[in-house]
Coordinates of C-alpha atoms in Angstrom, one line a residue:
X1 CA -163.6 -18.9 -181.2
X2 CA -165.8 -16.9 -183.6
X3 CA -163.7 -13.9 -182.9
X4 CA -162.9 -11.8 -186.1
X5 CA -159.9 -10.0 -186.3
X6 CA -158.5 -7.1 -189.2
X7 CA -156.8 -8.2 -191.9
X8 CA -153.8 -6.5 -191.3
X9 CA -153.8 -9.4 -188.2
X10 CA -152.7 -11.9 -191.2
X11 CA -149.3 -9.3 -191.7
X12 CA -148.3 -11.0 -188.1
X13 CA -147.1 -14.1 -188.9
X14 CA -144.9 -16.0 -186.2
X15 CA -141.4 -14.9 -186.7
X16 CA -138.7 -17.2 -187.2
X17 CA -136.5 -15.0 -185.9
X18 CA -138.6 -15.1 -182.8
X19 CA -138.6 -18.4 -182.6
X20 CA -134.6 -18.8 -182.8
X21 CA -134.3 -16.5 -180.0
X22 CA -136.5 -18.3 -178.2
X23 CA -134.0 -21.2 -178.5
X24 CA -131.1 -19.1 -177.3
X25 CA -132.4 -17.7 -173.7
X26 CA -130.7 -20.5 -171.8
X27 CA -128.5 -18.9 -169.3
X28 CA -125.7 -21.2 -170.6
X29 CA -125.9 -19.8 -174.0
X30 CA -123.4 -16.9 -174.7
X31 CA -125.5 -14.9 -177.4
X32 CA -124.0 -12.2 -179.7
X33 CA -127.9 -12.1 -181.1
X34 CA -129.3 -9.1 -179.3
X35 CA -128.3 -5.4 -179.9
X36 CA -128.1 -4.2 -176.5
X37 CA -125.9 -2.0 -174.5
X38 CA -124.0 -3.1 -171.6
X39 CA -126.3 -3.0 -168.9
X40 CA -123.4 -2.5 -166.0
X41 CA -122.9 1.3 -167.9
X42 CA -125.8 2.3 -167.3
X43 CA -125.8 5.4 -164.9
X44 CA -128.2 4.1 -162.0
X45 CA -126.4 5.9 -158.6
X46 CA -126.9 9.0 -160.8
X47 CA -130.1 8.4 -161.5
X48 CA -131.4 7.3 -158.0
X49 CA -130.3 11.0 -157.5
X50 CA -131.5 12.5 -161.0
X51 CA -135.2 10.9 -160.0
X52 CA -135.4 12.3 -156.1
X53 CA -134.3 15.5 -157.5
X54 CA -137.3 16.0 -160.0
X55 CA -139.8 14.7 -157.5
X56 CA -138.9 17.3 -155.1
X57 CA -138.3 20.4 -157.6
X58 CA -141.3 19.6 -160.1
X59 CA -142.8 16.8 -158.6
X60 CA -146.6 17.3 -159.4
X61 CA -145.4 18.9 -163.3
X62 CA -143.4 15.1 -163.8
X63 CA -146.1 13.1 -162.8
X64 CA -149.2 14.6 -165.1
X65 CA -149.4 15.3 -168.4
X66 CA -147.8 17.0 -170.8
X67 CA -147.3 18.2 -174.3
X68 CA -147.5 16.0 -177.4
X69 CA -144.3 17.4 -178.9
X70 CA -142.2 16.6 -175.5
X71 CA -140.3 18.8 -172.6
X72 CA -139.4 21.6 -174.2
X73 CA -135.5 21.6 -172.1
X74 CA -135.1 18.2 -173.4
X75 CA -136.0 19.3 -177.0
X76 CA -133.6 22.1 -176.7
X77 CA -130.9 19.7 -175.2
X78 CA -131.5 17.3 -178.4
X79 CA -131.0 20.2 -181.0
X80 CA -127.6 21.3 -179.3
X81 CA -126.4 17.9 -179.4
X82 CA -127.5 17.4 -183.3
X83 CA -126.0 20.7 -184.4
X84 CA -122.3 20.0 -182.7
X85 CA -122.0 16.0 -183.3
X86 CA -124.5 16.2 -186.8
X87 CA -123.2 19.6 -188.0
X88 CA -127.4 20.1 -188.2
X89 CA -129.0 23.5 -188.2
X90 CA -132.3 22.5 -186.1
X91 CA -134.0 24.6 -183.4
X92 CA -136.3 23.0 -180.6
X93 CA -139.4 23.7 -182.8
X94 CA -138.3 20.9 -185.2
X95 CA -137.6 18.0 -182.8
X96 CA -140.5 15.9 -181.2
X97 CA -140.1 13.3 -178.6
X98 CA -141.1 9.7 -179.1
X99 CA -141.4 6.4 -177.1
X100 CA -138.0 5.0 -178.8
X101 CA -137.1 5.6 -182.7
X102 CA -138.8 2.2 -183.4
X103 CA -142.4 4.3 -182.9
X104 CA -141.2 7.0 -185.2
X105 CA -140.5 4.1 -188.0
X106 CA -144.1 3.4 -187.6
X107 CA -145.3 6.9 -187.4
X108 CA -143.7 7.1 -190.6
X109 CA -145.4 4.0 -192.7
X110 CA -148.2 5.3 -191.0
X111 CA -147.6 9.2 -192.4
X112 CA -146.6 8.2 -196.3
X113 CA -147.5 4.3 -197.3
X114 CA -150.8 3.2 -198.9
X115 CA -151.1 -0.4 -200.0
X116 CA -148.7 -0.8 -202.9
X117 CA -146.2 1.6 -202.5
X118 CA -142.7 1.5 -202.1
X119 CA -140.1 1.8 -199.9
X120 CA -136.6 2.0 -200.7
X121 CA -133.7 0.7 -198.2
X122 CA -130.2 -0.5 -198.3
X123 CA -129.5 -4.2 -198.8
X124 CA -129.3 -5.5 -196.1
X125 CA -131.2 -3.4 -193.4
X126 CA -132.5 -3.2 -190.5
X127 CA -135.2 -5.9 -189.4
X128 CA -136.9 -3.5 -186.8
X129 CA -137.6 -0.8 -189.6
X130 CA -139.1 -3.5 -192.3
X131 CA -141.3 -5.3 -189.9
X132 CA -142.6 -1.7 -188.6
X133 CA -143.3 -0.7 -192.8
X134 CA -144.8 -4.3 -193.1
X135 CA -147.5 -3.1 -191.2
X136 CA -148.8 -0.9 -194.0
X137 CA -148.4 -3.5 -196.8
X138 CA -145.7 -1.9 -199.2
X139 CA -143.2 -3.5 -201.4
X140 CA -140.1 -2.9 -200.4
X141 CA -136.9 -2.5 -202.7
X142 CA -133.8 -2.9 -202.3
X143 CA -130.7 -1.2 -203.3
X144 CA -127.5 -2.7 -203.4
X145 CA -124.3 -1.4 -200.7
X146 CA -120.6 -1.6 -201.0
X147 CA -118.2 -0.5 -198.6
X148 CA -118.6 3.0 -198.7
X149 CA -122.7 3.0 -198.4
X150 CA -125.8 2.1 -200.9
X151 CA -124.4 2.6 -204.3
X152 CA -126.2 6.2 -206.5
X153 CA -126.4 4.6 -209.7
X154 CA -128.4 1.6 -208.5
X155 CA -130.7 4.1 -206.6
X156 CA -131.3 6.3 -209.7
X157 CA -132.2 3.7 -211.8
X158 CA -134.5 2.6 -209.6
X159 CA -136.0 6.2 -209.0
X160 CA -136.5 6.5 -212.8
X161 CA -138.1 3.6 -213.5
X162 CA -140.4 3.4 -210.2
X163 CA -143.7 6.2 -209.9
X164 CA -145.0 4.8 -206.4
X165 CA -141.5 5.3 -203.9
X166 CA -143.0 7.0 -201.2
X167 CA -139.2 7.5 -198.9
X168 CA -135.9 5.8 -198.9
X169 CA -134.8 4.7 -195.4
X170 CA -130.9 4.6 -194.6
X171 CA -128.8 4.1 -191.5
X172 CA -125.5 5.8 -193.1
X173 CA -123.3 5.5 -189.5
X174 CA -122.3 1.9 -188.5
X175 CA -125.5 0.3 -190.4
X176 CA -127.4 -2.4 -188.7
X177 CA -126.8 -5.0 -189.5
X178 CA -123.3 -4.7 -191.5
X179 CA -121.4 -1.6 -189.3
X180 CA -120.7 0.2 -192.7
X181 CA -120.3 3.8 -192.5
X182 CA -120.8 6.1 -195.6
X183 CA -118.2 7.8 -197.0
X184 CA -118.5 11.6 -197.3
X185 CA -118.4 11.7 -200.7
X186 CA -121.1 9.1 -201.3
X187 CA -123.2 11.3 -198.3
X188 CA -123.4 13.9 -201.1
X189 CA -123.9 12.3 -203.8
X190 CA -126.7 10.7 -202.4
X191 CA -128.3 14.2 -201.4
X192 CA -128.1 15.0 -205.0
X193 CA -130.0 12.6 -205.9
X194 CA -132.8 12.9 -203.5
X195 CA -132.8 16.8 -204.2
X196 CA -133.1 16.1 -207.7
X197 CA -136.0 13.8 -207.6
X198 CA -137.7 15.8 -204.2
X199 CA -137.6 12.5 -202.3
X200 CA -138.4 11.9 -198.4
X201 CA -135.4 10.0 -196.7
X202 CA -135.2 8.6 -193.2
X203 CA -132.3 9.1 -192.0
X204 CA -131.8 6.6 -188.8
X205 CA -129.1 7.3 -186.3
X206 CA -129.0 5.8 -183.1
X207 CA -125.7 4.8 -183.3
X208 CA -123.5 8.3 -184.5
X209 CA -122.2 9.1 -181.0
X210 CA -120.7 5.8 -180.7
X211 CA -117.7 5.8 -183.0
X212 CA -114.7 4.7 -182.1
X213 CA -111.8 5.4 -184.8
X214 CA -111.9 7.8 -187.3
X215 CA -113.9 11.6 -187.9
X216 CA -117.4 12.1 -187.4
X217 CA -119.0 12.8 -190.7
X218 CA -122.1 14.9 -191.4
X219 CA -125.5 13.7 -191.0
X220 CA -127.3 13.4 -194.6
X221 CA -129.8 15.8 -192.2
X222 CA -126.4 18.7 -192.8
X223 CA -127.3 18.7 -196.4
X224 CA -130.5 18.8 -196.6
X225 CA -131.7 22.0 -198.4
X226 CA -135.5 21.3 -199.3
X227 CA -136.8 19.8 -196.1
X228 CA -136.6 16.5 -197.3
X229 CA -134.6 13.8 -194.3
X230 CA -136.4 12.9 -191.6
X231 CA -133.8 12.6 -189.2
X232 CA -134.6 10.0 -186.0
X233 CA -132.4 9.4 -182.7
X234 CA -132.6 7.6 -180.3
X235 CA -130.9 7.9 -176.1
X236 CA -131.3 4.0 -176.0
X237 CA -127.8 3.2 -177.3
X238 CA -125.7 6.0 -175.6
X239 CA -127.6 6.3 -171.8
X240 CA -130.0 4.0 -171.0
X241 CA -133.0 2.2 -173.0
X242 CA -135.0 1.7 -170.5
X243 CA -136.3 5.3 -171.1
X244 CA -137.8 4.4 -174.4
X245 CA -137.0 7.9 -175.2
X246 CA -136.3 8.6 -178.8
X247 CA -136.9 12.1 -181.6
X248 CA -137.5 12.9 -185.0
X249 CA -136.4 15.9 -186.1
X250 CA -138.2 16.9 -189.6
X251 CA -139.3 20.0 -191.4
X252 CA -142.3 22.2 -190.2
X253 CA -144.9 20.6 -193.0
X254 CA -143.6 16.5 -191.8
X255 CA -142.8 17.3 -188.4
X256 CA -147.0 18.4 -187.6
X257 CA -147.6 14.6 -189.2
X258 CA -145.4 13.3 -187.0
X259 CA -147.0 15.0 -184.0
X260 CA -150.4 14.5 -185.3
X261 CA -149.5 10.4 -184.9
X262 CA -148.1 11.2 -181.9
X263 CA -151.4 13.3 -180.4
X264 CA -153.6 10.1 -181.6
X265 CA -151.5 7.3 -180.6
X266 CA -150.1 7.4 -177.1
X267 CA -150.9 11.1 -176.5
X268 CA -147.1 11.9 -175.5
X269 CA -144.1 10.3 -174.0
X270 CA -143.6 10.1 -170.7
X271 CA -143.1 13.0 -168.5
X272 CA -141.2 12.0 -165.8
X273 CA -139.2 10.0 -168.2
X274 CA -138.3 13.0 -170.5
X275 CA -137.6 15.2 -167.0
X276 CA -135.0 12.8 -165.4
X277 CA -132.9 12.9 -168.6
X278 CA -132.7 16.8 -169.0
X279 CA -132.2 16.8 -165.8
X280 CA -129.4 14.3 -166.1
X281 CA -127.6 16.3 -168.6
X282 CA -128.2 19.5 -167.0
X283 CA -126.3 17.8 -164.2
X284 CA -123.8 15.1 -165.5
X285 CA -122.3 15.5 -168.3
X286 CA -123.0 13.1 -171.1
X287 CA -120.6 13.2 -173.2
X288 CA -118.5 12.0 -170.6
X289 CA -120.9 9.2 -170.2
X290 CA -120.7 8.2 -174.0
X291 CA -116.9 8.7 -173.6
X292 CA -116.9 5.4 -171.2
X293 CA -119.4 3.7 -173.0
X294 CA -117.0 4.3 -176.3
X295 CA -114.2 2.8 -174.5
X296 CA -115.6 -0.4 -173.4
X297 CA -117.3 -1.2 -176.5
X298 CA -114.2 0.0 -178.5
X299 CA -112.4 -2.6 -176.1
X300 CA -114.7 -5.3 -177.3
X301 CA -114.7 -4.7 -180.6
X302 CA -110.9 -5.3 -181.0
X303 CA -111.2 -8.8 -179.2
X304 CA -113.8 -9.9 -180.9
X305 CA -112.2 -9.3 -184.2
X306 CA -108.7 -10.4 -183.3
X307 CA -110.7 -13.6 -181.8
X308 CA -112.6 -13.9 -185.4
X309 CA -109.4 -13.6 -187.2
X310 CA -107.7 -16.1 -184.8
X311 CA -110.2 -19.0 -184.5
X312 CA -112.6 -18.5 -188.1
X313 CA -112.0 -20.5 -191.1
X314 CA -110.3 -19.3 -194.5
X315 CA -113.0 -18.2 -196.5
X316 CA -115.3 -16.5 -193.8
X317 CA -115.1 -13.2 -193.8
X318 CA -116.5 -9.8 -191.4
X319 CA -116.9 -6.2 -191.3
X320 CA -114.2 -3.8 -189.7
X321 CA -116.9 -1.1 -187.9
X322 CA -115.3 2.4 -187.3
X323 CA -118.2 2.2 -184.6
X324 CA -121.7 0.9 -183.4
X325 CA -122.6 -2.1 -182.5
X326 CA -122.1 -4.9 -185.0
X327 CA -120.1 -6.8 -187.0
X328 CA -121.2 -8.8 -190.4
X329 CA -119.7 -12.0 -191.3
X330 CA -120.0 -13.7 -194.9
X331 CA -119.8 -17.5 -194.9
X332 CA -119.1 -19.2 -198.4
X333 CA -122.1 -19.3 -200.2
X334 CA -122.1 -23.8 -199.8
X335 CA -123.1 -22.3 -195.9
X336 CA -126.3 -21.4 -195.1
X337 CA -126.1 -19.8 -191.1
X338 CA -130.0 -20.2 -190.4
X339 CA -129.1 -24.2 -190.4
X340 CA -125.7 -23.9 -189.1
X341 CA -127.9 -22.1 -185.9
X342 CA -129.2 -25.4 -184.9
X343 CA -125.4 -26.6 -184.3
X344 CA -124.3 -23.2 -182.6
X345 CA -127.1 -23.5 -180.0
X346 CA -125.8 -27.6 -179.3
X347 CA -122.3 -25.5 -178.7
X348 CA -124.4 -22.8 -176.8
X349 CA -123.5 -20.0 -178.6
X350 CA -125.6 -17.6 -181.1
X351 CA -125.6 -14.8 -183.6
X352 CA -128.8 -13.9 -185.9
X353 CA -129.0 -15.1 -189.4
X354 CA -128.3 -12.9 -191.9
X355 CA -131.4 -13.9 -194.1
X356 CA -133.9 -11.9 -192.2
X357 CA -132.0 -8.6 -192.7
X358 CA -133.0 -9.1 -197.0
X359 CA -136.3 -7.8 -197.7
X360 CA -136.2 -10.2 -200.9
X361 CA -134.6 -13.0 -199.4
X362 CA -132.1 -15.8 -200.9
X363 CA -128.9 -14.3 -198.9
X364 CA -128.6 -17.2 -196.2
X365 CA -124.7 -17.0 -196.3
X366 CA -124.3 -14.0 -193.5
X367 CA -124.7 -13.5 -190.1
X368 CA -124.5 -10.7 -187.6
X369 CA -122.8 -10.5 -184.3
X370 CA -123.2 -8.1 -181.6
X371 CA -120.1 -6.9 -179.4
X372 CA -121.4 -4.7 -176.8
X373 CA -123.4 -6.8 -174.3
X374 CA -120.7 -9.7 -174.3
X375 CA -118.3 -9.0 -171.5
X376 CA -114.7 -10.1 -172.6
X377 CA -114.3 -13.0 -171.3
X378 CA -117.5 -14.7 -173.1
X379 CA -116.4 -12.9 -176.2
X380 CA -113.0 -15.1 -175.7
X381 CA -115.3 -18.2 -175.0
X382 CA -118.2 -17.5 -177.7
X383 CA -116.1 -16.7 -180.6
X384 CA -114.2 -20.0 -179.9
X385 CA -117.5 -22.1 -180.0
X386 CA -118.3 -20.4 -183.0
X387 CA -114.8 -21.1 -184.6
X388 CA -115.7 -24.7 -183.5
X389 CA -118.6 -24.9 -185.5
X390 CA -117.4 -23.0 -188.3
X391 CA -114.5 -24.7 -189.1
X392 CA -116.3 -28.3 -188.9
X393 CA -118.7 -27.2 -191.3
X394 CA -116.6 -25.6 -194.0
X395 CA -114.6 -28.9 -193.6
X396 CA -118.0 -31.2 -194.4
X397 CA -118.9 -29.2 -197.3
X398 CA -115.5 -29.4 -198.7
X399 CA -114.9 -33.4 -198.5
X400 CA -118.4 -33.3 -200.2

């Protein structure tokens, strides 16, 4: 076909990532790939009730259209919850609603990237956030992470020496991919920095709510003294998401970008959509809701790690999370996981290499697993396949 498409069509290459989860949709495979919830939490005899309820009160308001920014109950709902689990300071006025975070990540290459700049993230990060940037052609940098979050004097240095960083993009609670959690000292030591050189951060979140040992710490959002973090959030991860209902909350000046993307994207986010979830938390409660979600997934969590400890070869190592959804294994670097896939999926079992999550690639010795969509007794099962193919692999390499 003569058909001639936009440059930018070129940025859309076939993923290999895509392709490898292709590979692992066979119903005999036991995947710890995806990053979903549990499905069987999900609320539905509530919201059977939820949806009748706003068809009958407001049925004619939830089905037309309605306000870029979003509902403004839900809006005010979102702000409460930020200000008691964030330790925020945000009215209604500063949140707007979006279709899912993952359309605010692209709002925002869309709101500050030209060809050529630069974005600054954590190394590793998370593969939804650089494929969204990808679309507006920057270079992205990374800066290095220990255990307690992306280390200052790696990111000043980089600051000096760099004129074209256009935002910094962090996920300080339970990062995807590696589950790390900043520290609160290294929170404010980072908002030093970005005071100090006036730069935009996104602050991703859409796994806070779901920590499981520990104190909540403040949101980098808490500190924030010049209107510089753009915080995003997300209800996919504690209710349901399904919903594709997600916010940014940003200062007045980045906030009206926001909802000018917003006005000439996809107009607004759905109505009835936004309705049915104030409505839920006007009538359930929701922190309850997150309170059994926490529970199971804290459950999970446990086995899968006393599984890893139990049936993984000396030498491999994995992340303790304090909370979300992930754990992150190291493999000795004679171990590259994007090959050792092909064996897993013979031994139907998967994970996702660890490769994709490095903007600048060359880190093929780390994988990440998921626990929350696993019920236990596949966790039991999958972490013993894996075991399987671990240990016969660190055995080959070493009578090499």
């Amino acid at each position: 076909m003569a058909v001639k498409y936009a440059r930018r069509m070129d940025l859309f290459k076939k993923s290999e990532l895509g392709e490898i989860l292709k590979l692992i949709e066979k119903p005999d495979i036991i995947s710890f790939a995806g990053g979903l919830p549990a499905s069987e939490l999900f609320p539905v005899e509530e919201m059977k009730k939820v949806a009748v309820k706003v068809l009958d009160e407001n049925g004619e308001e939830a089905l037309q259209y309605s306000g870029s920014q979003g509902y403004l109950p839900l809006r005010i709902h979102i702000a409460n919850r930020m200000n008691a689990k964030s330790k925020t300071n945000v009215k209604a006025e500063n949140i707007l609603i979006t279709s899912g975070s993952q359309q605010a990540l692209d709002y925002a290459g869309n709101i500050f990237l030209d060809e050529g700049d630069i974005v600054l993230c954590e190394s590793p990060s998370y593969l939804g956030a650089l494929n969204a940037f990808k679309n507006y052609q920057p270079k992205v940098m990374e800066v290095s992470m220990d255990k307690e979050g992306m280390i200052i004097e790696e990111l000043e240095k980089i600051l000096k020496e760099n004129d074209r960083i256009k935002f910094i993009y962090v996920i300080p609670d339970f990062q995807n991919p590696t589950g790390i959690t900043w520290s609160l000292e290294r929170r404010k030591k980072f908002m030093e920095v970005i005071n100090k050189y006036e730069m935009p951060v996104i602050e991703d979140n859409p796994y806070g709510e779901l920590r499981y040992e520990g104190e909540f710490l403040p949101s980098l959002k808490s500190f924030d003294t010049k209107g510089l973090v753009i915080y995003l959030g997300t209800f996919s991860k504690i209710f349901c998401p399904g919903y594709r209902l997600g916010w940014t909350c940003a200062s007045p000046e980045i906030l009206r970008k926001f909802i000018t993307c917003k006005e000439n994207s996809d107009l607004q986010t759905s109505t009835i959509g936004q309705r049915e979830l104030s409505k839920y938390i006007d009538d359930y409660d929701l922190d309850e809701h997150v309170e059994k979600i926490k529970a199971t997934y804290k459950k999970r969590r446990d086995l899968m790690l006393n599984c890893m400890k139990e049936e993984f070869p000396e030498g491999v190592s994995f992340t303790h999370p304090d909370g979300g959804l992930f754990t992150w294994v190291r493999l000795p670097e004679t171990l590259n996981a994007q090959e050792l896939m092909g064996k897993c999926v013979k031994n139907n079992v998967a994970y996702v290499p660890g490769g994709f999550f490095f903007p600048s690639g060359n880190k093929e010795n780390y994988f990440r697993l998921n626990y929350s969509s696993c019920k236990e007794d596949k966790i039991v099962e999958g972490i013993k396949r894996l075991g399987k193919v671990l240990n016969e692999s660190v055995s080959e390499t070493a009578e090499v």
